[in-house]
Amino acid sequence: MASVREKSDSIYYPHLFQAGKIRNLELRNRVFMAPMESNLAAKDGAVSDLMREYYVARAAGGVGMVIVEYTCIDRPIGRGGDPSLGIDDDSLIDSHRSLVKSIHKAGSKACVQLFHAGRQTHPKFTNGLQPISASPIPCPMYRKMPRQMDRDDILRVTEMYGHAARRAVEAGYDSVEIHGAHGYLPANFLSAASNKREDEFGGSLENRQRFPLMIVSAVRKNLADKALIFRLSADEFVEDGTKIEEAKDTAKRLVEAGVDAIHVSTGCHERIDRNVEPAWMPEGWRIPLARAVRQVIDKPVITVGVIRRPQIAEQALKDGSADFIALGRALLADPEWPNKARVGQANEIRPCTSCNWCVAQIGTGHTPVGCAENPRTGHETETYPVYVGNSERALVVGSGPGGIAAALMLDQAGYNVTLFERTGNLAPGLVASAAAPKKEKFHWYRDYLLQKLETSDVDVQLNFNVEASHLVERSPRLVVVATGGVDRKLENVSGLDLPFVKSAYDVLSRAEEIGQNPIIIYGAGEVGCEAAKYAADRGYDVVLATRSSDEGALSRSNNLRIYREQFVETIKAYKNIRIELGAELRSIEPGIVRMQREGKEVIWNAGQVLLAVGRLPNSSSFEEVQAAGIECVTIGDASDVRRIGDAVHEAYRVMRDFTIRAAPSGKALEALPF
Ligand SMILES: Cc1cc2nc3c(=O)[nH]c(=O)nc-3n(C[C@H](O)[C@H](O)[C@H](O)COP(=O)(O)O)c2cc1C
Ligand code: SF4
């Protein structure tokens, strides 16, 4: 019998690139694209041209199957956002057919995820209709009271699932996935946390499984011989919610009812940190849950969640924890993940940091999905930068991710590029982001960018404090100012120049050492909170003080409320962090700080004071450069303090437009150089 290695398409990850099968569906490898709502659907719920290109990029990147994002089977009441892909009307079949054709042409199989939001939606998405659910218990995120579904509702929605399956078959999908995870409608019934019914659809697990099993039979009936997958939260991580033992039982019942594979996910809206994890959740943490499900069924199991490096995926397959791997954000960051892994170029994979900029994009702004590191994600139909190739000089000041991206793009376009960094460390901001415990993924990203710089022709100048004259004397064609942010200065506080007063940001970015106990951190935004965690983990006693008396000020700039709240809870759980709200710093003297609280002065001992009162654009002005007639652009935090993704995207667009202006008919540069 041939060994796995002999049967595989890859000598590097033989299990990952071995062909696989679900029911009769033959798959070229074991890597799937996880379903991810993209906000790229057309207003009428059809597949847009941009959405098609977005999926084609991932299919061409080498996945065995694309699981198309959650697709509503019952609009408007079952919509989870706006815009929202639909499959509840025959008029939508053509657009799905064209998507499937394109995915097939790019070499991958296509599956569509059938979705009903249940209680996890908002009337602004349902055209004002009251959401429906198992019981009248609001979703903790949207806090809208749902209407309890009666028997007629249950029969109607079951039928809608069946019709959607028929349309999926007509559109040519190879497979269908029922979204039964993450607290959406089927999960509202499965979970005792959201199902308090006393009829045959509530109470015992058997009763709670009844409606999801009705959905399975309705879908199965219309699916001909196509593969049916069910996505399940193996643990919702909420009180009374689904736990692994119940999930195992449900998986068995689903298989008996005709499901061909179980996609083991976790979490719900309330526990989005277990569904779309933040950076500190470890890689592959959900794999044991998939393994537990796999032990009780004889059908394939798909594992998902913070799988970033091919060796982690390979190991999960090799040790029998799962049969397939679904990648979500890893493919937003790098659609070519499978192709690169297959040929042993794992270190070329742009590593997702789990920064969740993408989630903030779709979750709060309702803008198209995007990736902080990859400005092409969600913008697949936009024009490319072009090759200019005139070897003119271009100077980039500042080596944050935006500065590095700009330098690499100019290098790729044929400029003679020098990148200046004031400190001895490239991308010091990424060092700061990686400082808190378990955030090593930011180091991966920094290492990746540094490797890109190393293999480019960019001349890197460290410890170089750039002045305008340095730039002018080099007569460049372009100067890019990417000098990042600087700490905001406190007004009317004496003692700021004492040696034990430091910037929290500088400590996080390792430009400064952490000092002596106790540590007073003044300012409790994201940087202050991260610094508190950093110091507390090193055994220091920390006082985290803020002028605001509102707890909502803690880590305020963190991207999504729910992640912020969970982060704040972890800070509060530290015994050696004392949070002081409503405390205003008045003066610093050797060994003490004087604070004003509720109109009274309080004095605290201080071994070190770390200031974290916000960042402002580093407005290094290079007026002389412009006066010398040299084009000068400011990007990233140097123009407005924001997140990594904003800096990288701005760098990309400004540089792209610059190259197009310089060489309107230049050759398109399709490969992203960073
Ligand atoms: C932008 C975004 C949109 C998502 N939309 C869906 C969705 O439509 N359906 C679904 O089941 N899961 C959705 N998820 C969850 C992912 O499928 C995946 O389970 C999760 O991101 C964890 O995997 P990862 O670490 O590989 O990203 C979404 C995740 C992200 C980041
Ligand atoms: S935005 Fe952040 S979390 Fe989302 S895919 Fe990109 S790197 Fe990963």
XYZ file of C-alpha atoms in Angstrom, residues 6-647:
642
model
C 3.718 8.686 -1.791
C 0.052 9.606 -2.165
C 0.581 13.244 -1.306
C 1.157 16.284 -3.427
C 3.722 17.596 -0.973
C 6.877 16.179 0.516
C 6.736 18.883 3.189
C 3.219 18.373 4.576
C 2.122 15.013 3.208
C -1.077 14.700 5.254
C -2.230 18.198 4.410
C -1.802 17.701 0.696
C -3.224 14.238 0.469
C -6.488 13.889 -1.461
C -9.594 13.536 0.710
C -13.220 12.579 0.390
C -16.524 13.607 1.975
C -19.367 11.340 0.845
C -18.633 11.108 -2.909
C -16.901 14.430 -3.097
C -13.239 14.085 -4.030
C -11.021 16.848 -2.696
C -7.518 17.628 -3.908
C -6.202 18.253 -0.402
C -7.244 18.698 3.230
C -7.300 22.495 3.392
C -10.610 24.366 3.270
C -11.386 28.028 3.323
C -13.547 28.596 6.427
C -16.789 30.498 5.834
C -16.282 34.215 6.447
C -18.881 36.898 6.018
C -17.297 39.420 3.688
C -19.819 42.235 3.251
C -19.049 41.942 -0.448
C -22.512 40.795 -1.548
C -24.510 43.006 -3.867
C -27.280 45.052 -2.290
C -29.895 42.572 -3.577
C -28.125 39.625 -1.910
C -26.484 38.310 -5.079
C -22.809 37.484 -5.564
C -21.037 40.649 -6.725
C -18.100 40.702 -9.162
C -15.800 41.712 -6.329
C -17.018 38.852 -4.143
C -16.353 36.412 -6.961
C -12.786 37.662 -7.408
C -12.220 37.530 -3.647
C -13.159 33.832 -3.600
C -11.271 33.067 -6.804
C -8.073 34.418 -5.212
C -8.466 31.892 -2.348
C -9.385 29.024 -4.675
C -6.371 29.790 -6.859
C -4.292 29.910 -3.677
C -4.694 26.153 -3.503
C -7.475 25.266 -1.035
C -9.264 21.980 -1.613
C -12.648 23.586 -1.032
C -13.988 27.081 -0.497
C -16.825 27.223 2.019
C -18.654 30.334 0.901
C -19.666 32.630 3.740
C -22.933 32.534 5.623
C -25.717 32.813 3.102
C -29.173 33.695 4.268
C -32.010 31.264 3.653
C -34.736 33.572 4.987
C -34.370 37.297 4.355
C -34.908 39.742 5.857
C -35.631 38.147 9.232
C -32.677 35.762 9.087
C -30.085 38.300 7.959
C -27.082 38.879 10.181
C -25.757 42.002 8.487
C -26.042 44.335 5.580
C -25.231 43.590 2.814
C -25.911 39.904 3.174
C -25.493 37.117 0.653
C -28.792 35.317 0.044
C -29.982 32.003 -1.337
C -33.664 32.323 -0.518
C -34.895 33.248 -3.970
C -34.528 31.568 -7.361
C -33.449 34.871 -8.871
C -30.152 34.508 -6.973
C -29.206 31.139 -8.466
C -27.459 32.575 -11.534
C -25.065 34.681 -9.509
C -24.186 31.652 -7.343
C -23.707 29.569 -10.479
C -21.190 32.040 -11.816
C -19.363 32.010 -8.464
C -19.219 28.206 -8.410
C -17.949 28.109 -11.994
C -15.175 30.556 -11.172
C -14.144 28.654 -8.036
C -14.063 25.409 -10.026
C -12.037 27.035 -12.768
C -9.499 28.117 -10.175
C -9.123 24.477 -9.131
C -11.176 24.227 -5.967
C -14.498 22.687 -4.920
C -17.297 24.930 -3.679
C -19.565 24.640 -0.667
C -22.132 27.178 0.537
C -23.010 27.818 4.162
C -26.767 27.986 4.804
C -27.528 30.532 7.470
C -30.294 31.953 9.614
C -29.304 34.540 12.227
C -31.986 33.573 14.759
C -31.694 35.907 17.745
C -28.218 37.168 16.839
C -29.324 40.039 14.681
C -30.647 43.547 14.872
C -33.861 45.047 13.447
C -31.679 47.293 11.260
C -30.748 44.126 9.329
C -34.221 42.549 9.373
C -36.102 45.540 7.945
C -37.472 46.225 11.405
C -38.823 42.704 11.977
C -38.423 41.282 15.449
C -35.766 38.534 15.337
C -36.907 34.958 15.982
C -35.401 32.341 18.249
C -36.116 29.279 20.359
C -37.098 31.392 23.366
C -37.585 35.080 24.118
C -34.054 35.626 25.440
C -32.051 38.437 23.825
C -28.617 37.907 22.351
C -26.211 39.602 24.771
C -24.510 41.495 21.953
C -27.460 43.131 20.167
C -29.749 42.961 23.215
C -32.939 42.781 21.111
C -35.772 40.647 22.453
C -36.555 37.883 19.937
C -39.974 36.377 19.367
C -40.331 32.717 20.344
C -40.909 30.638 17.207
C -44.177 28.756 17.143
C -44.742 25.486 15.320
C -45.677 27.252 12.079
C -42.471 29.281 12.186
C -40.491 26.097 12.719
C -42.130 24.381 9.750
C -41.778 27.448 7.532
C -38.076 27.929 8.298
C -37.374 24.204 7.868
C -38.907 24.419 4.430
C -36.788 27.488 3.615
C -33.639 25.474 4.393
C -34.859 22.748 2.043
C -35.485 25.244 -0.780
C -32.075 26.800 -0.225
C -30.456 23.361 -0.587
C -32.251 22.827 -3.885
C -30.954 26.194 -5.143
C -27.428 25.301 -4.018
C -27.608 22.112 -6.095
C -28.963 24.041 -9.086
C -26.120 26.524 -8.763
C -23.635 23.643 -8.954
C -22.236 23.672 -5.414
C -20.406 20.467 -4.536
C -21.485 20.632 -0.938
C -23.644 22.494 1.549
C -22.817 23.413 5.136
C -25.570 24.118 7.659
C -24.434 26.852 10.031
C -25.373 25.307 13.334
C -22.622 27.008 15.348
C -21.852 30.400 16.921
C -25.273 31.028 18.446
C -27.276 31.357 15.227
C -30.734 29.842 14.772
C -30.024 26.081 14.940
C -27.658 26.755 17.866
C -30.391 28.793 19.606
C -32.323 25.538 19.801
C -29.371 23.274 20.637
C -28.148 25.426 23.500
C -29.887 25.269 26.865
C -28.658 28.832 27.435
C -30.967 30.187 24.737
C -33.626 27.461 24.641
C -36.004 27.439 27.625
C -38.975 25.940 25.788
C -41.248 23.479 27.436
C -42.610 21.841 24.279
C -41.083 19.065 22.166
C -38.364 21.514 20.955
C -36.986 22.357 24.398
C -35.913 20.791 27.658
C -34.033 17.537 27.066
C -31.106 17.440 24.649
C -33.154 15.171 22.414
C -35.872 17.827 22.222
C -33.360 20.634 21.621
C -31.869 18.629 18.746
C -35.277 18.167 17.102
C -35.396 21.365 14.998
C -31.755 21.135 13.786
C -32.445 17.517 12.788
C -35.583 18.603 10.903
C -33.401 21.102 9.037
C -30.928 18.340 8.213
C -33.650 16.118 6.736
C -35.130 18.977 4.708
C -31.705 19.827 3.309
C -30.671 16.206 2.767
C -33.884 15.530 0.823
C -33.048 18.218 -1.742
C -29.329 17.671 -1.893
C -29.245 14.625 -4.157
C -25.949 12.890 -3.521
C -24.005 16.014 -2.563
C -21.981 16.221 0.623
C -23.667 17.735 3.669
C -21.584 19.357 6.418
C -22.895 20.640 9.739
C -20.973 23.333 11.630
C -21.313 22.925 15.352
C -20.010 24.795 18.398
C -18.430 22.043 20.475
C -18.350 24.432 23.415
C -20.119 27.781 23.578
C -18.232 28.860 26.707
C -21.345 30.330 28.332
C -23.269 29.244 31.386
C -25.782 26.509 30.495
C -24.485 26.590 26.925
C -23.451 23.663 24.758
C -20.446 21.745 26.091
C -18.435 18.985 24.485
C -20.464 16.051 25.860
C -23.693 17.425 24.383
C -21.895 18.343 21.167
C -20.642 14.773 20.808
C -24.160 13.442 21.187
C -25.476 15.984 18.670
C -22.748 15.034 16.198
C -23.844 11.382 16.423
C -27.507 12.293 15.818
C -26.579 14.538 12.897
C -24.611 11.755 11.255
C -27.524 9.343 11.747
C -29.763 11.938 10.059
C -27.565 12.115 6.960
C -24.775 14.599 7.693
C -21.498 13.617 6.006
C -18.992 15.702 7.980
C -18.934 17.721 11.181
C -17.167 21.075 11.228
C -16.141 21.588 14.840
C -16.121 25.232 15.858
C -16.656 26.983 19.209
C -18.201 30.065 20.801
C -21.124 32.339 20.034
C -21.628 36.123 19.792
C -21.278 36.523 23.518
C -18.012 34.591 23.432
C -16.588 35.971 20.228
C -13.172 35.503 21.837
C -13.757 31.750 21.397
C -15.140 32.112 17.907
C -12.817 34.641 16.272
C -10.013 34.640 18.774
C -7.870 37.601 19.771
C -4.084 37.478 19.506
C -3.440 35.938 22.902
C -5.401 32.733 22.184
C -2.899 29.995 21.357
C -2.571 28.372 17.997
C -4.518 25.142 17.523
C -6.270 25.318 20.911
C -9.520 23.897 19.477
C -7.970 20.796 17.908
C -8.653 18.566 20.974
C -12.370 19.379 20.662
C -12.369 18.157 17.062
C -10.558 15.051 18.207
C -13.207 14.408 20.870
C -15.971 14.615 18.256
C -14.026 12.464 15.803
C -13.799 9.706 18.404
C -17.579 9.241 18.461
C -18.480 9.395 14.758
C -17.288 7.544 11.701
C -17.478 10.533 9.356
C -14.852 13.167 8.570
C -14.255 15.988 11.027
C -13.067 19.465 10.094
C -11.108 21.457 12.657
C -10.795 25.233 12.625
C -9.541 28.111 14.744
C -6.156 29.827 15.040
C -4.410 27.402 12.746
C -1.652 29.538 11.365
C 1.371 27.415 10.534
C 1.254 24.393 8.223
C 3.068 22.195 10.742
C 0.211 22.652 13.238
C -2.319 21.647 10.575
C -0.183 18.716 9.464
C 0.142 17.450 13.026
C -3.643 17.611 13.629
C -4.177 15.375 10.599
C -1.259 13.104 11.331
C -2.265 12.388 14.915
C -5.846 11.650 13.911
C -7.460 14.696 15.547
C -9.171 15.748 12.316
C -9.637 14.858 8.656
C -9.686 18.385 7.246
C -8.414 21.804 8.293
C -10.385 24.997 7.735
C -8.428 28.232 7.571
C -10.187 31.529 8.105
C -8.102 34.610 8.731
C -4.907 32.918 7.555
C -6.402 33.106 4.052
C -7.442 36.732 4.438
C -3.820 37.518 5.220
C -2.406 35.220 2.558
C -4.629 33.515 -0.037
C -1.542 31.633 -1.261
C -1.103 29.829 2.088
C -1.783 26.343 0.630
C 0.365 26.823 -2.472
C 3.272 28.113 -0.401
C 2.958 25.350 2.196
C 2.740 22.666 -0.453
C 6.112 23.570 -1.955
C 7.833 24.069 1.392
C 7.731 27.864 1.485
C 6.030 28.157 4.861
C 8.274 31.066 5.823
C 6.884 32.996 2.841
C 3.347 32.849 4.281
C 2.158 36.267 5.453
C 1.270 35.407 9.043
C -2.084 36.425 10.477
C -1.556 38.006 13.902
C -5.196 37.594 15.033
C -5.270 41.389 15.419
C -8.925 41.224 14.323
C -8.811 44.389 12.282
C -10.824 42.327 9.768
C -13.529 41.695 12.347
C -13.718 45.369 13.223
C -14.092 46.115 9.505
C -17.113 43.922 9.017
C -18.471 44.144 12.546
C -18.584 47.844 13.169
C -18.131 49.636 9.903
C -20.040 47.257 7.665
C -17.315 47.938 5.201
C -15.972 45.106 3.048
C -13.766 42.544 4.711
C -10.096 43.421 4.684
C -6.848 42.380 6.273
C -4.497 44.703 8.139
C -1.497 43.108 6.458
C -2.932 42.539 3.014
C -4.495 45.594 1.368
C -5.696 43.511 -1.572
C -8.090 41.412 0.496
C -11.607 42.589 -0.271
C -10.201 44.846 -3.015
C -9.364 42.149 -5.550
C -10.702 44.096 -8.525
C -8.649 47.253 -7.900
C -5.794 48.357 -10.150
C -2.291 47.196 -9.298
C 0.759 49.380 -8.752
C 3.106 49.424 -11.715
C 6.770 49.029 -12.489
C 8.478 52.379 -13.022
C 12.073 51.203 -13.218
C 13.911 54.500 -13.485
C 16.242 53.875 -10.507
C 15.503 57.293 -9.067
C 16.054 57.696 -5.352
C 13.203 57.271 -2.884
C 13.653 57.834 0.844
C 11.405 56.431 3.542
C 11.692 57.825 7.063
C 10.408 55.448 9.739
C 10.263 51.666 9.747
C 6.832 50.790 11.108
C 4.749 48.382 9.017
C 3.576 51.323 6.857
C 7.132 52.549 6.249
C 8.377 49.051 5.430
C 5.421 48.463 3.086
C 6.148 51.741 1.280
C 9.868 50.952 1.005
C 9.219 47.478 -0.402
C 6.695 48.773 -2.918
C 9.051 51.465 -4.154
C 11.832 48.889 -4.382
C 9.581 46.581 -6.380
C 8.648 49.466 -8.672
C 12.315 49.972 -9.505
C 13.319 52.873 -7.267
C 16.576 53.074 -5.413
C 15.240 53.028 -1.848
C 16.731 53.939 1.519
C 14.771 53.263 4.703
C 15.780 55.245 7.796
C 15.031 54.150 11.348
C 15.769 56.398 14.321
C 16.296 53.514 16.763
C 18.413 50.407 16.460
C 15.322 48.269 15.952
C 13.195 47.912 12.846
C 9.412 48.104 13.357
C 9.605 49.043 17.055
C 5.808 49.430 17.149
C 5.414 45.733 16.365
C 7.773 44.924 19.224
C 5.397 46.944 21.439
C 2.379 45.060 20.083
C 4.091 41.755 20.807
C 5.194 42.739 24.310
C 2.189 41.497 26.248
C 2.251 37.778 27.054
C 1.114 35.322 24.378
C 1.213 37.895 21.601
C 4.150 36.367 19.783
C 2.138 36.416 16.538
C 3.193 40.061 16.180
C 6.801 38.874 16.243
C 5.950 36.493 13.399
C 4.683 39.425 11.384
C 7.724 41.538 12.210
C 10.066 38.669 11.283
C 8.162 38.245 8.034
C 8.561 41.930 7.133
C 12.233 41.895 8.085
C 12.791 38.862 5.899
C 11.115 40.700 3.008
C 13.431 43.645 3.593
C 16.462 41.375 3.695
C 15.676 39.870 0.320
C 14.970 43.263 -1.250
C 17.401 45.920 -2.436
C 16.215 48.416 0.175
C 19.154 50.060 1.930
C 18.310 50.081 5.656
C 19.897 52.749 7.856
C 19.413 52.140 11.587
C 20.107 54.622 14.426
C 19.691 57.444 11.946
C 18.001 60.551 13.246
C 16.892 62.079 9.982
C 16.902 65.813 9.476
C 15.552 67.600 6.447
C 19.075 68.371 5.208
C 19.876 64.629 5.044
C 16.973 64.187 2.697
C 17.563 67.226 0.525
C 21.244 66.400 -0.038
C 20.282 63.007 -1.496
C 18.054 64.644 -4.165
C 15.320 62.008 -4.069
C 12.326 61.757 -6.367
C 10.103 60.999 -3.351
C 10.257 61.248 0.432
C 7.834 59.153 2.463
C 7.373 60.340 6.040
C 6.333 57.349 8.136
C 7.675 58.521 11.456
C 4.770 57.108 13.473
C 3.409 58.636 16.644
C 4.841 60.266 19.742
C 3.538 60.370 23.278
C 1.149 63.178 24.032
C 2.723 65.661 26.466
C 1.000 66.271 29.778
C 0.316 69.899 30.630
C 0.785 71.403 34.079
C 2.376 68.348 35.684
C 5.737 68.876 37.334
C 8.452 66.243 37.546
C 7.939 64.747 34.102
C 11.669 64.970 33.431
C 12.679 62.873 36.454
C 14.686 59.800 35.412
C 12.163 57.301 36.783
C 9.423 58.708 34.540
C 9.223 56.800 31.254
C 6.918 56.252 28.335
C 4.818 53.081 28.611
C 5.057 52.733 24.837
C 8.869 52.857 25.005
C 8.861 50.121 27.637
C 6.610 47.952 25.490
C 8.763 48.527 22.426
C 11.856 47.702 24.541
C 13.398 51.116 23.951
C 13.368 51.469 27.765
C 13.800 48.988 30.587
C 11.097 48.502 33.150
C 12.211 49.877 36.529
C 11.499 49.443 40.199
C 8.444 48.552 42.232
C 5.797 49.855 42.553
C 4.993 50.866 38.993
C 2.484 53.661 38.508
C 0.979 53.679 35.029
C -0.867 56.864 34.239
C -3.331 56.488 31.381
C -5.399 53.334 30.959
C -6.044 53.167 27.238
C -4.824 50.188 25.245
C -1.122 51.040 25.759
C -1.589 51.633 29.507
C -3.457 48.350 29.948
C -0.930 46.395 27.868
C 1.908 47.928 29.888
C 0.135 47.011 33.135
C -0.158 43.416 31.988
C 3.457 43.398 30.821
C 4.728 44.684 34.184
C 2.385 42.514 36.262
C 3.529 39.410 34.421
C 7.071 40.260 35.422
C 6.027 40.290 39.064
C 5.759 44.051 39.586
C 3.045 45.673 41.662
C 1.165 47.955 39.339
C -1.198 50.849 39.895
C -3.111 51.595 36.704
C -4.544 55.080 37.077
C -6.791 57.121 34.855
C -8.371 60.522 35.173
C -11.661 59.163 33.917
C -14.033 57.789 36.509
C -15.719 55.652 33.857
C -14.559 52.050 33.614
C -15.309 52.253 29.892
C -12.104 54.298 29.576
C -10.038 51.173 30.182
C -8.417 50.073 26.931
C -10.874 52.323 25.110
C -9.129 52.198 21.743
C -9.293 48.391 21.556
C -11.111 47.578 18.326
C -14.382 45.897 19.366
C -16.392 46.350 22.554
C -16.648 42.668 23.263
C -12.898 42.047 22.890
C -12.230 45.153 24.975
C -14.465 43.985 27.791
C -12.802 40.597 27.871
C -9.348 42.150 27.857
C -10.344 44.441 30.736
C -11.608 41.422 32.682
C -8.194 39.782 32.355
C -6.531 42.972 33.639
C -8.932 43.087 36.570
C -8.162 39.482 37.436
C -4.504 40.296 38.193
C -3.901 40.466 41.930
C -0.887 42.738 41.417
C -2.728 45.331 39.299
C -4.717 47.942 41.207
C -7.004 50.018 39.012
C -7.579 53.592 40.170
C -10.341 55.455 38.346
C -10.920 59.201 38.681
C -7.314 59.913 39.690
C -5.563 62.852 38.052
C -1.790 63.166 38.064
C -0.688 66.516 39.509
C 3.015 66.177 40.165
C 5.846 63.696 40.361
C 8.629 63.864 42.911
C 11.404 61.374 43.623
C 9.684 58.223 44.919
C 6.121 59.574 44.897
C 3.281 60.789 42.727
C 0.705 63.302 43.874
C -2.756 62.628 42.523
C -6.018 64.511 42.796
C -9.062 62.374 43.476
C -12.540 63.624 44.370
C -11.096 67.051 45.138
C -8.470 65.678 47.540
C -4.768 65.070 47.168
C -3.574 61.476 47.469
C 0.074 60.451 47.501
C 1.325 57.105 46.237
C 4.785 55.604 46.398
C 6.314 55.140 42.983
C 9.376 53.144 41.946
C 8.681 54.023 38.350
C 6.097 56.105 36.545
C 5.008 55.029 33.071
C 3.029 57.540 31.056
C 0.415 56.292 28.617
C -1.720 59.328 27.935
C -2.173 58.781 24.232
C -0.180 59.129 21.049
C -0.163 61.958 18.571
C 1.187 62.062 15.024
C 4.917 62.655 15.026
C 4.669 65.811 13.039
C 8.324 65.860 11.977
C 8.029 68.557 9.472
C 10.240 68.385 6.469
C 9.256 71.734 5.047
C 12.735 72.258 3.633
C 12.258 69.119 1.581
C 9.126 70.452 -0.010
C 10.711 73.878 -0.387
C 13.439 72.155 -2.392
C 10.745 70.954 -4.801
C 10.895 67.325 -3.635
C 7.620 65.403 -3.452
C 6.940 64.448 0.144
C 4.056 62.335 1.472
C 3.113 61.538 5.044
C 1.542 58.176 5.836
C 0.392 56.092 8.796
C 0.437 57.347 12.378
C 2.605 60.254 11.264
C -0.523 61.660 9.634
C -3.118 60.307 12.081
C -2.627 57.801 14.901
C -4.533 54.634 14.016
C -3.983 50.900 13.813
C -1.386 48.854 11.916
C -3.882 48.037 9.179
C -4.618 51.691 8.514
C -0.918 52.465 8.098
